[in-house]
Coordinates of N, CA, C and O in Angstrom, one line a residue:
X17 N -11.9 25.2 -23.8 CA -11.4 24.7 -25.0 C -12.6 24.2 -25.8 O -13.4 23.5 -25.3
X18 N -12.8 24.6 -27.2 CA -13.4 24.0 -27.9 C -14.0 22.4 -28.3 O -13.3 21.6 -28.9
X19 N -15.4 21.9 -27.8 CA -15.4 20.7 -28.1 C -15.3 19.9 -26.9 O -16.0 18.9 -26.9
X20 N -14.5 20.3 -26.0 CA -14.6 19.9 -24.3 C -15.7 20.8 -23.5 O -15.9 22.0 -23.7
X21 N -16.5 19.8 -22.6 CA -17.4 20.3 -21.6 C -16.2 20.7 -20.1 O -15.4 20.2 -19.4
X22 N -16.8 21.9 -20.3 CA -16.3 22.5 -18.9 C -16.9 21.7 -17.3 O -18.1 21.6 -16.9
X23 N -15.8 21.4 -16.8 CA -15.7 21.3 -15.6 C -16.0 22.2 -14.6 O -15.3 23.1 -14.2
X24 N -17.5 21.9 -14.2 CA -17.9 23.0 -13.0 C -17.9 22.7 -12.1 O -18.0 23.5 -11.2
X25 N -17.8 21.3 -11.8 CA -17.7 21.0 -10.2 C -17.0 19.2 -10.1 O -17.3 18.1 -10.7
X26 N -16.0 19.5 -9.0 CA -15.2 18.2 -9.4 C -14.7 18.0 -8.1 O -13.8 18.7 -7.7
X27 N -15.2 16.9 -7.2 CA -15.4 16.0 -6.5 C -13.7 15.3 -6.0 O -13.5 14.2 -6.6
X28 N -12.9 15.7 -5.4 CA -11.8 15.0 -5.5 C -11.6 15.1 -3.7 O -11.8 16.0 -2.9
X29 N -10.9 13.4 -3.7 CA -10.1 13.6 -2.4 C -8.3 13.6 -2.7 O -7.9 12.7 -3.5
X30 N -7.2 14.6 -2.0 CA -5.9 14.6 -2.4 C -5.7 13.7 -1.0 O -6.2 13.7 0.1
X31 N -4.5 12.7 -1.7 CA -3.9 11.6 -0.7 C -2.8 12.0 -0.9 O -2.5 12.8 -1.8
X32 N -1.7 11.4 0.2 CA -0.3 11.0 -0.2 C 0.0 9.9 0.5 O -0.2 9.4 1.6
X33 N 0.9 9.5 -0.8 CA 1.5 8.2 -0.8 C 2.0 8.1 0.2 O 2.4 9.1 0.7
X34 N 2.3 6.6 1.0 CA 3.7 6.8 1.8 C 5.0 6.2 1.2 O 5.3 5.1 1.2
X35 N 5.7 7.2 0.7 CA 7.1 6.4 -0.3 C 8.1 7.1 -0.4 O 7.6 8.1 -0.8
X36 N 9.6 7.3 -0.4 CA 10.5 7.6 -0.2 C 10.2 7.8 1.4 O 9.7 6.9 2.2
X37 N 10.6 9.1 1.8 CA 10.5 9.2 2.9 C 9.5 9.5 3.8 O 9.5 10.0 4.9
X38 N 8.5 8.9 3.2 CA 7.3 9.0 4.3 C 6.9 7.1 4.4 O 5.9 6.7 4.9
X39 N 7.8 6.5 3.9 CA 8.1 4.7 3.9 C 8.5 4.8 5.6 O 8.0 4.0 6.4
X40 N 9.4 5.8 5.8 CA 9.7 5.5 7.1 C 8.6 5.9 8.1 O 8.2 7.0 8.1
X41 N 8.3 4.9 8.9 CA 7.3 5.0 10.0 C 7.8 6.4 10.9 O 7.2 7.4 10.6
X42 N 8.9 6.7 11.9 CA 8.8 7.7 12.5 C 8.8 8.9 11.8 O 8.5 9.8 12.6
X43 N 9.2 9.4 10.3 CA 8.7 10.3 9.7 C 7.5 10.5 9.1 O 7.4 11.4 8.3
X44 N 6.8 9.8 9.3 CA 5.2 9.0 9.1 C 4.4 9.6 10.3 O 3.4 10.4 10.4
X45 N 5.0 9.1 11.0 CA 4.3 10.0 12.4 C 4.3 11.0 12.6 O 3.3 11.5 13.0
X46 N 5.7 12.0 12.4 CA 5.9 12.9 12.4 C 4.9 14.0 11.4 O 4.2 14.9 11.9
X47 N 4.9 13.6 10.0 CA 4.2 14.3 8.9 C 2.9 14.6 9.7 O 2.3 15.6 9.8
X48 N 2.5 13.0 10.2 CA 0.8 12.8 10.2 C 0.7 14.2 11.8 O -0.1 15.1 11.8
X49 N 1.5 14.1 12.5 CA 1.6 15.6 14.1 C 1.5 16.9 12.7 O 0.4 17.5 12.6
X50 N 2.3 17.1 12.1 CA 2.5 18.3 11.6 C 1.3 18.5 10.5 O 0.9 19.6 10.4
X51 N 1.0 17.7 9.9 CA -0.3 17.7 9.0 C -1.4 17.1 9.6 O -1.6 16.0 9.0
X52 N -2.2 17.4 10.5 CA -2.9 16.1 11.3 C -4.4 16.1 10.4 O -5.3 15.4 10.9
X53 N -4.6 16.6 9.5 CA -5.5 16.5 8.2 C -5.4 15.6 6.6 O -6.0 15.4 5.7
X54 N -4.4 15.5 7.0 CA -3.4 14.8 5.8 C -4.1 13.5 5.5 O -4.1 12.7 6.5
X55 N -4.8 13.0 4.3 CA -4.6 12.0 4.3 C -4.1 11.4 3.5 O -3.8 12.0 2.5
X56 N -3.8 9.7 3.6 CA -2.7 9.1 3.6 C -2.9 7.2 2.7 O -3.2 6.1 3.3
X57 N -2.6 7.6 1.4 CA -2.7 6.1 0.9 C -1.6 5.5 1.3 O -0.5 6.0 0.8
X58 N -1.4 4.3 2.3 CA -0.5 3.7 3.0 C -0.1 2.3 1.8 O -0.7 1.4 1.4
X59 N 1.0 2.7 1.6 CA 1.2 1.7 0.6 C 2.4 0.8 1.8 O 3.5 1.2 2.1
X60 N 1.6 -0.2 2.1 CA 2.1 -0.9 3.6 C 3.6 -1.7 3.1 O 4.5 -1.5 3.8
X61 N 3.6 -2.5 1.9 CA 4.7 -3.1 2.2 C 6.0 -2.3 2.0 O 7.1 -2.7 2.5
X62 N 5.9 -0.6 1.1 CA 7.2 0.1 1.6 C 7.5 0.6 2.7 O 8.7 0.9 3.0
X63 N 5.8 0.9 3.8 CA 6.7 0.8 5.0 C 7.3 -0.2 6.1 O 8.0 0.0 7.1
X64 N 6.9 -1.5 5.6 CA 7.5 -3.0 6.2 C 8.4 -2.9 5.5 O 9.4 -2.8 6.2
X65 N 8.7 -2.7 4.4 CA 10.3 -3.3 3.7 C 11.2 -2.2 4.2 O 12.3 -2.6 4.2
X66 N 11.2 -1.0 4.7 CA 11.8 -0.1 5.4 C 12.0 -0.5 7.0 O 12.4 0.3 7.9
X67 N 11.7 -2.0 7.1 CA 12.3 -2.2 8.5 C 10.7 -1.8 9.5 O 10.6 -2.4 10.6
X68 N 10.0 -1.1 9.2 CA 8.8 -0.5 10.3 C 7.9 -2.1 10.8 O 7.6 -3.2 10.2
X69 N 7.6 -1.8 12.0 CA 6.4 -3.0 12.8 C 5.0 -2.1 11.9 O 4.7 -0.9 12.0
X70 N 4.5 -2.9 11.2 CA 3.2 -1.7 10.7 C 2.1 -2.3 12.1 O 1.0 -1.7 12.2
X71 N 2.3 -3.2 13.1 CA 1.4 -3.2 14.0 C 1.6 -1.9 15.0 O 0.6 -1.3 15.4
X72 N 2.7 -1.4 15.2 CA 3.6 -0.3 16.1 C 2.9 0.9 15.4 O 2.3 1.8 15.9
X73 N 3.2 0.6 13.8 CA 2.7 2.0 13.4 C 1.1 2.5 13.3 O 0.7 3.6 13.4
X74 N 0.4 1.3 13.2 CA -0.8 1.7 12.8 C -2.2 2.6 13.8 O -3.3 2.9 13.5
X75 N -1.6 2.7 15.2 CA -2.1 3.6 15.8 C -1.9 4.9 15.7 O -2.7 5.8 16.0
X76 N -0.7 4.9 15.1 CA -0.5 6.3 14.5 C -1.0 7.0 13.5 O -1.0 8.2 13.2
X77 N -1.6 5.5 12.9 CA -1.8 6.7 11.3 C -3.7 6.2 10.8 O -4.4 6.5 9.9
X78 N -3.8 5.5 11.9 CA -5.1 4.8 11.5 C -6.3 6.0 10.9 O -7.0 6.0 9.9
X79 N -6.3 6.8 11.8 CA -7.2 7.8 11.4 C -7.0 8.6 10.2 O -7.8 9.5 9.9
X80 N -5.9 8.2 9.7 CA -5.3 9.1 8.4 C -5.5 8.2 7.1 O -6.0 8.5 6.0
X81 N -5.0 7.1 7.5 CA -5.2 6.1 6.3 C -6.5 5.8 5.5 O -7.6 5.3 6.0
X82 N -6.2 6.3 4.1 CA -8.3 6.1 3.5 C -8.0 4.9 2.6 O -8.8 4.1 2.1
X83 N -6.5 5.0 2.5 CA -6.4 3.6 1.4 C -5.0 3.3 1.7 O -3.9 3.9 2.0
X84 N -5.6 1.8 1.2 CA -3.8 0.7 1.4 C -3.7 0.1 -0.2 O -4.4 -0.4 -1.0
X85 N -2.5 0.4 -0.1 CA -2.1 -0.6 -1.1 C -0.7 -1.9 -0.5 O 0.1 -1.8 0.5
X86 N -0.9 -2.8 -1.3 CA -0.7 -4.0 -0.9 C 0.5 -5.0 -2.2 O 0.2 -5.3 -3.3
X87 N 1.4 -5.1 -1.7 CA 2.1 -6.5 -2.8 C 2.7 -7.4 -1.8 O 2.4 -7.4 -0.6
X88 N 3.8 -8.3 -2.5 CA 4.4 -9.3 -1.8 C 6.0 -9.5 -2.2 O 6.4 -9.1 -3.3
X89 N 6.8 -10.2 -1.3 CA 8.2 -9.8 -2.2 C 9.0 -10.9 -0.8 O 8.5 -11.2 0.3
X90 N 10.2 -11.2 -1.5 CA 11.1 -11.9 -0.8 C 12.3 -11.6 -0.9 O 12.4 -11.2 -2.0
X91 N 13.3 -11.6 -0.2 CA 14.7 -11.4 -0.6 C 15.4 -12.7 -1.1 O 15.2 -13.9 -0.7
X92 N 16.2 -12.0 -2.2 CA 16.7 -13.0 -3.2 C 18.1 -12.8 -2.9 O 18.7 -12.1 -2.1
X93 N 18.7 -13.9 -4.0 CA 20.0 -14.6 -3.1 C 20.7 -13.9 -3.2 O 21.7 -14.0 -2.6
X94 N 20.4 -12.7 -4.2 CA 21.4 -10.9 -4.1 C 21.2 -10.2 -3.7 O 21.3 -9.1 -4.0
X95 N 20.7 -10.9 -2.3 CA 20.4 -9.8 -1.2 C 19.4 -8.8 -1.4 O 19.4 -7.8 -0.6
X96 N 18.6 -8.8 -2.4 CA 18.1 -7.7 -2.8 C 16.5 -7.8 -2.4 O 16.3 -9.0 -2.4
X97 N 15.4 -7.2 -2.1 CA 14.0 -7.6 -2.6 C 13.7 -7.8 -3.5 O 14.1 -7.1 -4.5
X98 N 12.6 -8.9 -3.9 CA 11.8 -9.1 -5.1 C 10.4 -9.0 -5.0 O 9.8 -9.4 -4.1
X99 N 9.9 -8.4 -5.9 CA 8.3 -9.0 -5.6 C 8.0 -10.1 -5.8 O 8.8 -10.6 -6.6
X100 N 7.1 -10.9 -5.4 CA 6.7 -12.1 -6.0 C 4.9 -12.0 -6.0 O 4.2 -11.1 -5.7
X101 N 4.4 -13.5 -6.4 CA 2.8 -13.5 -6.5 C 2.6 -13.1 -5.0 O 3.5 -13.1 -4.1
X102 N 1.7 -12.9 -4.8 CA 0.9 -12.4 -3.4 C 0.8 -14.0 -2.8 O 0.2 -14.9 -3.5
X103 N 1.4 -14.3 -1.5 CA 1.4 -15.1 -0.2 C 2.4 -16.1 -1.0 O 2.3 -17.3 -1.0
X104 N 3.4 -15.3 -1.8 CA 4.9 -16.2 -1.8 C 6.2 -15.4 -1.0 O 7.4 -15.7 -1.0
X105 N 5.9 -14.7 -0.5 CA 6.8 -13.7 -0.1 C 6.5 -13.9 1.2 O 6.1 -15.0 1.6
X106 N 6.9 -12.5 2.2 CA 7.4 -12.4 3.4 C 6.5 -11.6 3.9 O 6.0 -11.7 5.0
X107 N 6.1 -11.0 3.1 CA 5.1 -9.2 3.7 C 3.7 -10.0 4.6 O 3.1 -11.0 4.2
X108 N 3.5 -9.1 5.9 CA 2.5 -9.6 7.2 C 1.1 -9.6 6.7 O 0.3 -8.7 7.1
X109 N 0.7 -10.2 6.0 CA -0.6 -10.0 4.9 C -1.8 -10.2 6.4 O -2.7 -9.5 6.7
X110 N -1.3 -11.7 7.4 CA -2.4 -11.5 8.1 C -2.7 -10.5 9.2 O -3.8 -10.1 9.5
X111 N -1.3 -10.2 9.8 CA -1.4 -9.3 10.6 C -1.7 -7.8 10.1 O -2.4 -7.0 10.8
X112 N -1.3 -7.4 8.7 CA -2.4 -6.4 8.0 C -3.9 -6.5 8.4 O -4.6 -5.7 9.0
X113 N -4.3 -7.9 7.8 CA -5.6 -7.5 7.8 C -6.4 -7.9 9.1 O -7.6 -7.7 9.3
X114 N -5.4 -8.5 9.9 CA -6.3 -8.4 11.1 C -5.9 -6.7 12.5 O -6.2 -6.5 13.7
X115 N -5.5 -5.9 11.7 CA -5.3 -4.4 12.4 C -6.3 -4.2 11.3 O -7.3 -4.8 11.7
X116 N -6.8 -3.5 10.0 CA -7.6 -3.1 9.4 C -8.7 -3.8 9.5 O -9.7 -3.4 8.9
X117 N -8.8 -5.1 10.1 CA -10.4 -5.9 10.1 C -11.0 -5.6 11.8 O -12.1 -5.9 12.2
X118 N -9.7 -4.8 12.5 CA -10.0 -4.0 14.0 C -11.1 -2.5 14.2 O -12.0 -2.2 15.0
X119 N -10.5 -2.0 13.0 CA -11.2 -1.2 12.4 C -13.0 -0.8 11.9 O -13.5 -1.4 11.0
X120 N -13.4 -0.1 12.5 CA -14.5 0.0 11.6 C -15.0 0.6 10.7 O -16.2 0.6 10.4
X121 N -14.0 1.3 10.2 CA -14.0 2.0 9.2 C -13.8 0.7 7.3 O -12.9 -0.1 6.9
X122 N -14.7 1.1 6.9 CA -14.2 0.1 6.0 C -12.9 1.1 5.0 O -12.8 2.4 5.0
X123 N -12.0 0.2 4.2 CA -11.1 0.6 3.6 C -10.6 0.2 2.7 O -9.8 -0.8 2.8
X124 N -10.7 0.8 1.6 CA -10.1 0.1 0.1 C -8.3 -0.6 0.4 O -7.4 -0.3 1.1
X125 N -8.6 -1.6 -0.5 CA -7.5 -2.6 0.0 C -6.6 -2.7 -1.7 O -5.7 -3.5 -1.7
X126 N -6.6 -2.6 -1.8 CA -5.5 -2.6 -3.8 C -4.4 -3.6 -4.1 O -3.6 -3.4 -3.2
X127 N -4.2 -4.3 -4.7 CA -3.1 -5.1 -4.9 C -2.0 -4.0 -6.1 O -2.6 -3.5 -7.0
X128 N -1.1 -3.9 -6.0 CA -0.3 -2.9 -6.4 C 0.6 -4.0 -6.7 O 1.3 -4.7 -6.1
X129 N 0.2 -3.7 -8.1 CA 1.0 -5.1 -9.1 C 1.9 -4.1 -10.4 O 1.5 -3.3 -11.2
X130 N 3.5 -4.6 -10.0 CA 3.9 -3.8 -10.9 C 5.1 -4.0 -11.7 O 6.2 -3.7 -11.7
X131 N 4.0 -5.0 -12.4 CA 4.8 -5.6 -14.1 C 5.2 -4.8 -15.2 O 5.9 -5.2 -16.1
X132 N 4.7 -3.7 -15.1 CA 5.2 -2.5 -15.9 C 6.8 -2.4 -16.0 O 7.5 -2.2 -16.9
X133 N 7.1 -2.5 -14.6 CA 8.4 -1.2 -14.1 C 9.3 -3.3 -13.9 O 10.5 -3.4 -14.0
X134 N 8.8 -4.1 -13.8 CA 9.1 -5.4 -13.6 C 8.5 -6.5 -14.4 O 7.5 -7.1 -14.0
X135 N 9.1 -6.6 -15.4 CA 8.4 -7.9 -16.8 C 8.4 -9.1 -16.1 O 7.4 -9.8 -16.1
X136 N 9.6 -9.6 -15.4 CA 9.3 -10.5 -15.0 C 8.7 -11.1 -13.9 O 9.0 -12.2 -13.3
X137 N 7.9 -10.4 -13.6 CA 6.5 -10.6 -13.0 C 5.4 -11.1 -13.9 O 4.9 -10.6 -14.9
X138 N 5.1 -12.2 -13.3 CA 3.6 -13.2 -13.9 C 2.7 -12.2 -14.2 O 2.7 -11.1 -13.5
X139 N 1.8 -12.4 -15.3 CA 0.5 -11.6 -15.5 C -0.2 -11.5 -14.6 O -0.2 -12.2 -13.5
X140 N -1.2 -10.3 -14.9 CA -2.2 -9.3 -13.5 C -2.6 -10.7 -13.4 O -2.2 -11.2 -12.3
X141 N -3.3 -11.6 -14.1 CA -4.8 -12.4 -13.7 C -4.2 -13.2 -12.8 O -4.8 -13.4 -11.7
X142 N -2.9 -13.7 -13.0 CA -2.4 -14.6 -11.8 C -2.4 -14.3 -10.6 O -2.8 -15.0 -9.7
X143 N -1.6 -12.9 -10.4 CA -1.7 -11.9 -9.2 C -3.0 -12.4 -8.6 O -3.1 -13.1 -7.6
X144 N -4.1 -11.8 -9.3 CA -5.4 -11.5 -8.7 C -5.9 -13.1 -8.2 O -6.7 -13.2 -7.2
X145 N -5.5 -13.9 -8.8 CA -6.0 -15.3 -8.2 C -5.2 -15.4 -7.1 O -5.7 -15.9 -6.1
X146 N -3.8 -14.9 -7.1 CA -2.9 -15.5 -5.4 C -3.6 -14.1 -4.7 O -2.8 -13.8 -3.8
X147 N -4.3 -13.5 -4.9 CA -4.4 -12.5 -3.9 C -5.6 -12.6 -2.9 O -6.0 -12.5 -1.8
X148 N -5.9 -13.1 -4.3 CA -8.0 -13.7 -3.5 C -7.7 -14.7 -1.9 O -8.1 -14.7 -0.7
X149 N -6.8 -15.8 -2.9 CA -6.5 -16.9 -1.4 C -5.3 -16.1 -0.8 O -4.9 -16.8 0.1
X150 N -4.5 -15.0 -0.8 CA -3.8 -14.5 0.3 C -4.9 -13.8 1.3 O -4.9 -14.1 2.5
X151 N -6.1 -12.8 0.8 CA -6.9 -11.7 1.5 C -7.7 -13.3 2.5 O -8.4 -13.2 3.5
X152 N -7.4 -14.2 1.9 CA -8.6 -15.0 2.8 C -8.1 -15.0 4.5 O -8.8 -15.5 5.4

């Protein structure tokens, strides 16, 4: 295209999410047997809010996992989940980071804030202050 520099060499790693059904841990396992190259941004609290031990799971996928993403959420009085600020909720934040602090691999950690798709969620900067004293 005219005006654009061509792209000659482009540096990418492909991940997949874990979400719909790869949220569920034993189909999680399963993918990771059948794809054992696959890697895998573990977005941890859909597979705890799907019911999974992520301490149970994480032998399974440790070697697969290059990135986590991370929020917080509680059930509300309509039975439903909510998100909330990070360490107002339910989600295993320490038992997270004490299986990835097992590790020596280091590993990008993300707060997956998402006020987009949910307004009434507090602004990012708040997030990012309850996250700092949750990661502690």
């Amino acid at each position: 295209m005219a005006g654009r520099p061509a792209i000659t060499w482009l540096n990418v790693d492909l991940m997949i999410e874990t979400h719909d059904a790869l949220a569920d841990a034993t189909q999680l396992s399963t993918f990771i047997r059948l794809v054992p190259n696959a890697l895998i941004l573990w977005d941890t609290h859909h597979t705890w809010a799907e019911g999974s031990d992520i301490k149970r799971l994480w032998p399974d996928i440790v070697d697969n996992v290059v990135h986590l993403h991370v929020k917080d959420s509680k059930m509300g009085d309509d039975g439903r989940r909510h998100y909330v600020l990070p360490g107002q909720g339910n989600f295993p934040m320490a038992d997270l980071l004490s299986l990835v602090g097992s590790n020596d691999r280091h590993l990008p950690l993300s707060l997956e804030w998402e006020r987009h798709w949910h307004p009434e969620l507090p602004r990012l900067d708040d997030a990012l202050i309850a996250a700092r004293a949750w990661w502690r």
